[in-house]
C-alpha cells in the first residue's frame, strides 16, 4: 500500500518516487515478469481479489468480457463476481444497467458480444467499488478526478488499481499521468495498460498484444494483473516502465491525427510511413526530454509503443476524424459528434495541450510534427504543411 503518492512532473525534474522505479532490469531477459505469458502465475495470498471496473464504454465493455472470463479461470485468485460501474443512460427506452444485467451484453457500446453472467452492472459508483481490491479504470480522462473524489474513503485499505486511460493532462506547468492522478487521490498503487488494441477486434478475439507497466515493488501485483488480462488472443507483457506505457498511449494519438490529415490529402502510404516514423521519434524525444531515465527506449518497441502507433495511424478514430476534417471541411467538434457514437477524440486535445506545454518552454521548434498538427487543427494552417513543415 502506498499512501497519498504525489508524482506531478515539471520539466526538467522527474519525481524521486518515479526515479526509484527506473527499471535497471527493464530488458525482458532480466525483468522479473519476463515470459509471464508462458506461465500460469497464481497469487500465494489466501484471500481472493474482488474486481471492479470503472467505466463501461466500448473499450470498457471489451475489457469487461476478458476479465469476466479470467476471474472464473483463476477462481483460486479472484472472486467470481465482477462489478461494472455504468454511467446510467437510457437506450431504446430502458436503463442501460437493466439491459446489461438482463441480456449480459452492452447493447449500446458493444452489441453482439456477451459479457458473462458473472458481470453485475450498477449505476452506483460506491456500490460498485465497495470491498473491491482491484480497480480497473477505463473511462474518459476528463471524468477521472470527479470519480476518484467520490471514491475517496470508500475503497478497500489494500486496493490496487490499473489505468487503461489513454491520455495525459498537459498544461504550461507540467505533465500529469492519469495513473499518478488516481494514485495521488486514492493513495494506492496504480499500474498502466496500453497497446495496439482496437476494441472491436479484441472483442472478436482476433490476436493482439498489450503492455502492462507495473512499478509496484511487489511482483505479485504484476502477476495478478497478468492473470486478470492475459488470454490466448490478448497476449500480455508486463514491464516496469509504467510512465512510458502511459506516455505512448497518449502521444500516439497526435501522430494519428497527422496520419489522418495525410490520408485526407491523398498523399499515400510512403508519406504516412514518414509521418509515423517521425512521430515515433518525437514521442521518444518527449518522454526522454521531460521524464529522463524514467522512460526507457525499449518501451517504444513494445505493443504500447510502435504497435499501437501503427494501429492507430491505420485505423483509429483520430485518423478517421482527421481525414474527414480534410475531406469535409467541418470542424472537429462537429465530426466528433457525427462519427464517434458518443466517444471522445483524444488526439486533437492532446496536440493542443502539448503545444501549450512546449510553448511555455520555448521548445515548439524541437517537435515539428506535434507543432504542425496543432497549427493545422487550431490555427488554420494549410493542411499541406503536414509534409512541408515537419
Short mmCIF file of C-alpha atoms in Angstrom, two decimals:
data_model
loop_
_atom_site.label_atom_id
_atom_site.label_comp_id
_atom_site.label_asym_id
_atom_site.label_seq_id
_atom_site.Cartn_x
_atom_site.Cartn_y
_atom_site.Cartn_z
CA UNK A 1 0.00 0.00 0.00
CA UNK A 2 1.37 3.38 -0.98
CA UNK A 3 -0.18 6.30 0.84
CA UNK A 4 -1.07 9.58 -0.83
CA UNK A 5 1.51 9.48 -3.59
CA UNK A 6 2.13 12.69 -5.49
CA UNK A 7 4.06 12.34 -8.75
CA UNK A 8 3.48 15.52 -10.69
CA UNK A 9 6.28 16.11 -13.17
CA UNK A 10 7.52 19.52 -14.19
CA UNK A 11 10.24 19.92 -16.77
CA UNK A 12 13.01 19.05 -16.35
CA UNK A 13 12.53 17.33 -12.99
CA UNK A 14 11.19 13.80 -12.60
CA UNK A 15 9.87 12.95 -9.15
CA UNK A 16 12.09 10.98 -6.81
CA UNK A 17 9.29 8.43 -6.48
CA UNK A 18 9.28 7.62 -10.17
CA UNK A 19 13.09 7.57 -10.34
CA UNK A 20 13.07 4.97 -7.58
CA UNK A 21 11.32 2.64 -10.01
CA UNK A 22 13.51 3.31 -13.07
CA UNK A 23 13.89 -0.23 -14.37
CA UNK A 24 17.56 -1.11 -14.35
CA UNK A 25 16.22 -4.59 -15.05
CA UNK A 26 13.80 -3.37 -17.68
CA UNK A 27 15.12 -5.51 -20.52
CA UNK A 28 12.88 -8.53 -20.84
CA UNK A 29 15.64 -11.10 -20.45
CA UNK A 30 16.27 -9.84 -16.90
CA UNK A 31 12.94 -8.39 -15.89
CA UNK A 32 11.12 -10.47 -13.23
CA UNK A 33 7.89 -10.56 -15.23
CA UNK A 34 9.60 -11.83 -18.39
CA UNK A 35 7.76 -14.66 -20.14
CA UNK A 36 4.74 -14.46 -17.88
CA UNK A 37 2.70 -15.42 -20.93
CA UNK A 38 4.39 -18.84 -20.77
CA UNK A 39 3.46 -19.44 -17.14
CA UNK A 40 0.32 -19.90 -15.10
CA UNK A 41 1.13 -17.39 -12.38
CA UNK A 42 -1.07 -17.64 -9.30
CA UNK A 43 -1.09 -15.49 -6.19
CA UNK A 44 0.11 -17.05 -2.95
CA UNK A 45 -2.35 -14.91 -1.00
CA UNK A 46 -5.08 -16.75 0.89
CA UNK A 47 -7.68 -14.03 0.25
CA UNK A 48 -9.25 -13.60 -3.15
CA UNK A 49 -9.24 -10.40 -5.16
CA UNK A 50 -12.54 -8.66 -5.85
CA UNK A 51 -12.58 -6.77 -9.17
CA UNK A 52 -14.45 -3.61 -10.08
CA UNK A 53 -14.43 -1.91 -13.49
CA UNK A 54 -14.89 1.84 -13.55
CA UNK A 55 -16.31 2.62 -16.98
CA UNK A 56 -18.46 0.78 -19.49
CA UNK A 57 -17.98 2.28 -22.94
CA UNK A 58 -16.77 0.37 -25.97
CA UNK A 59 -13.29 -0.45 -24.67
CA UNK A 60 -14.53 -0.86 -21.11
CA UNK A 61 -17.06 -3.45 -22.24
CA UNK A 62 -14.41 -5.38 -24.17
CA UNK A 63 -12.16 -5.42 -21.12
CA UNK A 64 -15.13 -6.50 -19.01
CA UNK A 65 -15.60 -9.51 -21.27
CA UNK A 66 -11.95 -10.53 -20.82
CA UNK A 67 -11.92 -10.00 -17.07
CA UNK A 68 -15.22 -11.82 -16.61
CA UNK A 69 -13.72 -14.92 -18.21
CA UNK A 70 -10.37 -14.71 -16.42
CA UNK A 71 -11.72 -14.37 -12.88
CA UNK A 72 -13.52 -17.68 -13.44
CA UNK A 73 -10.44 -19.26 -14.98
CA UNK A 74 -8.34 -18.22 -11.97
CA UNK A 75 -11.02 -18.95 -9.39
CA UNK A 76 -8.49 -19.57 -6.62
CA UNK A 77 -7.26 -15.97 -7.01
CA UNK A 78 -10.39 -13.94 -7.82
CA UNK A 79 -13.95 -13.68 -6.59
CA UNK A 80 -16.31 -14.76 -9.39
CA UNK A 81 -18.48 -11.64 -9.46
CA UNK A 82 -17.16 -8.62 -11.34
CA UNK A 83 -18.86 -5.31 -10.70
CA UNK A 84 -19.19 -2.86 -13.56
CA UNK A 85 -19.87 0.80 -12.86
CA UNK A 86 -22.06 2.23 -15.60
CA UNK A 87 -22.84 5.89 -16.13
CA UNK A 88 -26.59 5.40 -16.36
CA UNK A 89 -28.33 6.34 -19.58
CA UNK A 90 -31.39 5.28 -21.50
CA UNK A 91 -31.10 3.03 -24.53
CA UNK A 92 -34.17 2.11 -26.57
CA UNK A 93 -36.45 3.02 -23.71
CA UNK A 94 -34.66 1.10 -20.94
CA UNK A 95 -31.88 1.79 -18.49
CA UNK A 96 -28.52 0.59 -19.77
CA UNK A 97 -27.73 -1.19 -16.50
CA UNK A 98 -31.01 -3.10 -16.73
CA UNK A 99 -30.18 -4.24 -20.24
CA UNK A 100 -26.64 -5.30 -19.33
CA UNK A 101 -27.77 -7.33 -16.32
CA UNK A 102 -30.63 -8.98 -18.20
CA UNK A 103 -29.02 -9.60 -21.58
CA UNK A 104 -25.39 -9.93 -20.34
CA UNK A 105 -24.40 -7.58 -23.12
CA UNK A 106 -23.82 -3.86 -23.59
CA UNK A 107 -26.19 -3.20 -26.49
CA UNK A 108 -25.15 0.42 -26.98
CA UNK A 109 -21.36 0.22 -26.88
CA UNK A 110 -20.62 -3.45 -27.67
CA UNK A 111 -23.62 -5.09 -29.33
CA UNK A 112 -23.40 -8.76 -30.20
CA UNK A 113 -20.81 -9.73 -27.59
CA UNK A 114 -21.75 -11.45 -24.34
CA UNK A 115 -20.06 -10.17 -21.18
CA UNK A 116 -20.67 -13.18 -18.96
CA UNK A 117 -23.30 -13.93 -16.36
CA UNK A 118 -20.87 -13.06 -13.56
CA UNK A 119 -20.86 -9.37 -14.53
CA UNK A 120 -23.08 -7.15 -12.40
CA UNK A 121 -23.68 -3.64 -13.69
CA UNK A 122 -24.61 -0.84 -11.31
CA UNK A 123 -25.06 2.92 -11.69
CA UNK A 124 -23.95 3.44 -8.08
CA UNK A 125 -20.20 4.10 -8.03
CA UNK A 126 -19.78 3.44 -4.31
CA UNK A 127 -21.71 0.18 -4.53
CA UNK A 128 -19.51 -0.91 -7.43
CA UNK A 129 -16.21 -0.27 -5.63
CA UNK A 130 -17.28 -1.45 -2.17
CA UNK A 131 -14.76 -4.02 -0.87
CA UNK A 132 -13.06 -4.16 -4.28
CA UNK A 133 -9.35 -4.90 -4.06
CA UNK A 134 -8.65 -4.42 -7.79
CA UNK A 135 -9.95 -1.28 -9.52
CA UNK A 136 -9.80 -1.14 -13.33
CA UNK A 137 -10.16 2.43 -14.61
CA UNK A 138 -11.35 2.60 -18.21
CA UNK A 139 -13.27 5.85 -18.66
CA UNK A 140 -12.70 9.16 -20.48
CA UNK A 141 -9.90 11.04 -18.78
CA UNK A 142 -11.96 14.17 -18.17
CA UNK A 143 -14.00 12.25 -15.57
CA UNK A 144 -11.08 10.82 -13.57
CA UNK A 145 -10.92 13.48 -10.85
CA UNK A 146 -14.64 13.59 -10.18
CA UNK A 147 -14.89 9.80 -9.99
CA UNK A 148 -11.87 9.49 -7.70
CA UNK A 149 -13.15 12.21 -5.41
CA UNK A 150 -16.40 10.27 -4.95
CA UNK A 151 -14.47 7.08 -4.23
CA UNK A 152 -12.18 8.60 -1.59
CA UNK A 153 -12.75 6.92 1.75
CA UNK A 154 -14.86 4.17 0.20
CA UNK A 155 -12.30 1.70 -1.14
CA UNK A 156 -10.61 -1.30 0.47
CA UNK A 157 -7.49 -0.38 2.50
CA UNK A 158 -5.21 -2.60 0.42
CA UNK A 159 -6.73 -1.97 -3.00
CA UNK A 160 -4.61 -1.56 -6.10
CA UNK A 161 -5.59 -0.23 -9.49
CA UNK A 162 -4.73 -0.25 -13.16
CA UNK A 163 -5.42 2.55 -15.61
CA UNK A 164 -6.47 1.85 -19.19
CA UNK A 165 -6.99 5.55 -19.83
CA UNK A 166 -5.15 6.79 -22.90
CA UNK A 167 -4.45 10.40 -22.27
CA UNK A 168 -2.34 12.89 -20.36
CA UNK A 169 -3.10 16.11 -18.61
CA UNK A 170 -0.63 18.61 -20.01
CA UNK A 171 -0.51 22.32 -19.40
CA UNK A 172 2.08 25.06 -19.15
CA UNK A 173 3.03 23.94 -15.64
CA UNK A 174 3.74 20.28 -16.33
CA UNK A 175 2.61 16.80 -17.35
CA UNK A 176 0.34 14.63 -15.21
CA UNK A 177 -0.15 10.95 -15.93
CA UNK A 178 -3.64 9.75 -15.06
CA UNK A 179 -2.22 6.76 -13.20
CA UNK A 180 -0.45 9.22 -10.91
CA UNK A 181 -3.61 11.30 -10.50
CA UNK A 182 -5.57 8.22 -9.44
CA UNK A 183 -2.71 7.20 -7.16
CA UNK A 184 -2.48 10.64 -5.57
CA UNK A 185 -6.18 10.98 -4.93
CA UNK A 186 -6.85 7.45 -3.67
CA UNK A 187 -3.50 6.71 -2.02
CA UNK A 188 -3.00 3.40 -3.83
CA UNK A 189 -0.52 1.92 -6.29
CA UNK A 190 -1.65 2.20 -9.92
CA UNK A 191 -0.35 0.28 -12.95
CA UNK A 192 -1.00 1.13 -16.62
CA UNK A 193 -2.15 -0.88 -19.64
CA UNK A 194 -1.85 0.20 -23.25
CA UNK A 195 -1.28 -1.48 -26.59
CA UNK A 196 -2.34 -1.99 -30.18
CA UNK A 197 -5.85 -2.85 -29.08
CA UNK A 198 -8.69 -1.72 -31.35
CA UNK A 199 -11.66 -2.59 -29.18
CA UNK A 200 -13.92 -4.33 -31.68
CA UNK A 201 -11.09 -6.54 -32.93
CA UNK A 202 -10.30 -7.60 -29.37
CA UNK A 203 -13.99 -8.31 -28.80
CA UNK A 204 -13.92 -10.57 -31.87
CA UNK A 205 -10.94 -12.37 -30.29
CA UNK A 206 -8.53 -11.51 -33.07
CA UNK A 207 -4.96 -11.93 -31.83
CA UNK A 208 -3.14 -8.90 -30.46
CA UNK A 209 -0.66 -7.92 -27.78
CA UNK A 210 -0.79 -5.39 -24.96
CA UNK A 211 1.64 -3.98 -22.42
CA UNK A 212 1.18 -3.57 -18.69
CA UNK A 213 3.50 -1.23 -16.82
CA UNK A 214 3.62 -2.18 -13.14
CA UNK A 215 6.03 -0.25 -10.94
CA UNK A 216 4.81 -1.95 -7.77
CA UNK A 217 7.64 -3.23 -5.58
CA UNK A 218 5.56 -6.39 -5.05
CA UNK A 219 5.99 -8.70 -8.04
CA UNK A 220 2.70 -10.38 -7.14
CA UNK A 221 0.84 -7.31 -8.35
CA UNK A 222 2.30 -7.78 -11.83
CA UNK A 223 1.44 -11.45 -11.75
CA UNK A 224 -2.11 -10.68 -10.66
CA UNK A 225 -2.64 -8.17 -13.47
CA UNK A 226 -1.22 -10.68 -15.93
CA UNK A 227 -3.78 -13.28 -14.86
CA UNK A 228 -6.58 -10.73 -14.95
CA UNK A 229 -5.97 -9.70 -18.58
CA UNK A 230 -3.97 -12.36 -20.43
CA UNK A 231 -5.76 -14.66 -22.88
CA UNK A 232 -4.60 -16.68 -25.90
CA UNK A 233 -5.82 -13.86 -28.16
CA UNK A 234 -4.99 -10.90 -25.87
CA UNK A 235 -1.33 -11.52 -25.11
CA UNK A 236 0.07 -9.54 -22.17
CA UNK A 237 3.65 -8.50 -21.50
CA UNK A 238 4.39 -6.91 -18.12
CA UNK A 239 7.23 -4.38 -17.81
CA UNK A 240 8.24 -1.91 -15.13
CA UNK A 241 8.09 1.31 -17.20
CA UNK A 242 4.58 2.41 -16.27
CA UNK A 243 5.25 6.04 -17.22
CA UNK A 244 6.44 5.07 -20.70
CA UNK A 245 3.42 2.84 -21.27
CA UNK A 246 1.06 5.68 -20.46
CA UNK A 247 3.02 8.30 -22.36
CA UNK A 248 2.95 6.21 -25.55
CA UNK A 249 -0.80 5.72 -25.24
CA UNK A 250 -1.39 9.48 -25.25
CA UNK A 251 1.17 10.86 -27.69
CA UNK A 252 0.47 8.35 -30.45
CA UNK A 253 -2.95 9.98 -30.89
CA UNK A 254 -1.30 13.22 -32.01
CA UNK A 255 0.68 11.32 -34.63
CA UNK A 256 -2.50 9.58 -35.77
CA UNK A 257 -4.11 12.96 -36.42
CA UNK A 258 -1.15 13.75 -38.66
CA UNK A 259 -1.60 10.43 -40.46
CA UNK A 260 -5.30 11.19 -40.98
CA UNK A 261 -4.51 14.59 -42.42
CA UNK A 262 -2.16 12.90 -44.89
CA UNK A 263 -4.87 10.39 -45.84
CA UNK A 264 -7.38 13.17 -46.35
CA UNK A 265 -4.95 14.87 -48.73
CA UNK A 266 -4.46 11.61 -50.63
CA UNK A 267 -0.70 11.51 -50.07
CA UNK A 268 -0.39 7.71 -49.96
CA UNK A 269 1.49 5.08 -47.97
CA UNK A 270 5.01 6.46 -48.33
CA UNK A 271 4.01 9.79 -46.85
CA UNK A 272 2.11 8.19 -44.00
CA UNK A 273 5.10 5.97 -43.22
CA UNK A 274 7.32 9.06 -42.98
CA UNK A 275 4.85 10.75 -40.63
CA UNK A 276 4.66 7.64 -38.44
CA UNK A 277 8.46 7.35 -38.24
CA UNK A 278 8.90 10.99 -37.36
CA UNK A 279 6.08 10.75 -34.87
CA UNK A 280 7.71 7.82 -33.09
CA UNK A 281 10.94 9.80 -32.81
CA UNK A 282 9.10 12.77 -31.31
CA UNK A 283 7.27 10.51 -28.86
CA UNK A 284 10.57 9.09 -27.64
CA UNK A 285 12.19 12.52 -27.55
CA UNK A 286 9.31 13.94 -25.49
CA UNK A 287 9.49 11.11 -22.99
CA UNK A 288 13.23 11.22 -22.52
CA UNK A 289 13.43 15.03 -22.50
CA UNK A 290 10.79 15.56 -19.84
CA UNK A 291 10.88 12.26 -17.91
CA UNK A 292 14.57 11.37 -18.17
CA UNK A 293 15.62 7.82 -17.32
CA UNK A 294 12.14 7.04 -16.01
CA UNK A 295 11.09 6.34 -19.61
CA UNK A 296 13.02 3.59 -21.35
CA UNK A 297 13.76 3.37 -25.09
CA UNK A 298 12.76 -0.30 -25.13
CA UNK A 299 9.22 0.64 -24.14
CA UNK A 300 8.68 2.29 -27.54
CA UNK A 301 9.17 -1.13 -29.15
CA UNK A 302 6.50 -2.79 -27.00
CA UNK A 303 2.89 -3.12 -28.08
CA UNK A 304 2.15 0.14 -26.24
CA UNK A 305 4.69 1.89 -28.47
CA UNK A 306 5.28 1.21 -32.13
CA UNK A 307 2.49 -1.36 -32.47
CA UNK A 308 -0.18 0.92 -31.01
CA UNK A 309 1.15 3.80 -33.10
CA UNK A 310 0.84 1.76 -36.31
CA UNK A 311 -2.65 0.53 -35.47
CA UNK A 312 -3.92 3.99 -34.59
CA UNK A 313 -2.44 5.55 -37.72
CA UNK A 314 -4.03 2.87 -39.90
CA UNK A 315 -7.50 2.59 -38.45
CA UNK A 316 -8.14 4.51 -35.22
CA UNK A 317 -10.70 7.21 -34.53
CA UNK A 318 -8.12 10.01 -34.54
CA UNK A 319 -7.01 9.10 -38.06
CA UNK A 320 -10.63 8.76 -39.18
CA UNK A 321 -11.77 12.14 -37.90
CA UNK A 322 -8.65 13.92 -39.16
CA UNK A 323 -9.22 12.51 -42.65
CA UNK A 324 -12.83 13.70 -42.54
CA UNK A 325 -11.62 17.12 -41.36
CA UNK A 326 -9.78 17.49 -44.67
CA UNK A 327 -12.43 15.96 -46.91
CA UNK A 328 -15.50 17.67 -45.44
CA UNK A 329 -14.13 20.94 -44.10
CA UNK A 330 -16.28 20.50 -40.98
CA UNK A 331 -14.98 21.49 -37.53
CA UNK A 332 -13.51 18.75 -35.33
CA UNK A 333 -16.25 19.02 -32.69
CA UNK A 334 -18.95 18.50 -35.32
CA UNK A 335 -17.17 15.47 -36.77
CA UNK A 336 -16.70 14.02 -33.30
CA UNK A 337 -20.47 14.04 -32.76
CA UNK A 338 -21.20 12.67 -36.23
CA UNK A 339 -18.63 9.88 -36.37
CA UNK A 340 -17.84 8.64 -32.88
CA UNK A 341 -21.15 7.50 -31.35
CA UNK A 342 -20.64 9.43 -28.14
CA UNK A 343 -16.92 8.67 -27.82
CA UNK A 344 -14.36 11.42 -27.35
CA UNK A 345 -11.45 12.34 -29.60
CA UNK A 346 -8.14 12.47 -27.73
CA UNK A 347 -5.55 13.35 -30.37
CA UNK A 348 -6.58 16.92 -31.11
CA UNK A 349 -6.93 17.82 -27.43
CA UNK A 350 -3.55 16.27 -26.65
CA UNK A 351 -1.99 18.22 -29.54
CA UNK A 352 -3.33 21.44 -28.03
CA UNK A 353 -2.08 20.60 -24.54
CA UNK A 354 1.34 19.53 -25.80
CA UNK A 355 1.66 22.81 -27.69
CA UNK A 356 0.83 24.81 -24.57
CA UNK A 357 3.45 22.86 -22.62
CA UNK A 358 6.13 23.29 -25.31
CA UNK A 359 5.33 26.96 -25.84
CA UNK A 360 5.91 27.68 -22.16
CA UNK A 361 9.41 26.21 -22.57
CA UNK A 362 10.16 27.80 -25.96
CA UNK A 363 10.53 24.32 -27.46
CA UNK A 364 7.85 24.14 -30.17
CA UNK A 365 10.54 24.02 -32.86
CA UNK A 366 12.05 20.93 -31.27
CA UNK A 367 8.86 18.96 -32.01
CA UNK A 368 7.88 19.95 -35.57
CA UNK A 369 5.29 17.22 -36.17
CA UNK A 370 3.42 17.82 -32.92
CA UNK A 371 3.51 21.56 -33.60
CA UNK A 372 2.32 21.28 -37.20
CA UNK A 373 -0.63 19.07 -36.25
CA UNK A 374 -1.67 21.65 -33.67
CA UNK A 375 -1.38 24.56 -36.09
CA UNK A 376 -3.43 22.83 -38.80
CA UNK A 377 -6.24 21.89 -36.45
CA UNK A 378 -6.40 25.02 -34.31
CA UNK A 379 -4.74 27.88 -36.19
CA UNK A 380 -5.96 27.40 -39.74
CA UNK A 381 -2.56 26.46 -41.18
CA UNK A 382 -2.93 24.93 -44.64
CA UNK A 383 -3.11 21.11 -44.36
CA UNK A 384 -0.28 20.65 -46.87
CA UNK A 385 2.09 21.80 -44.11
CA UNK A 386 1.89 18.26 -42.71
CA UNK A 387 4.68 17.35 -45.15
CA UNK A 388 6.25 20.78 -45.63
CA UNK A 389 6.86 21.82 -42.04
CA UNK A 390 7.86 18.60 -40.30
#
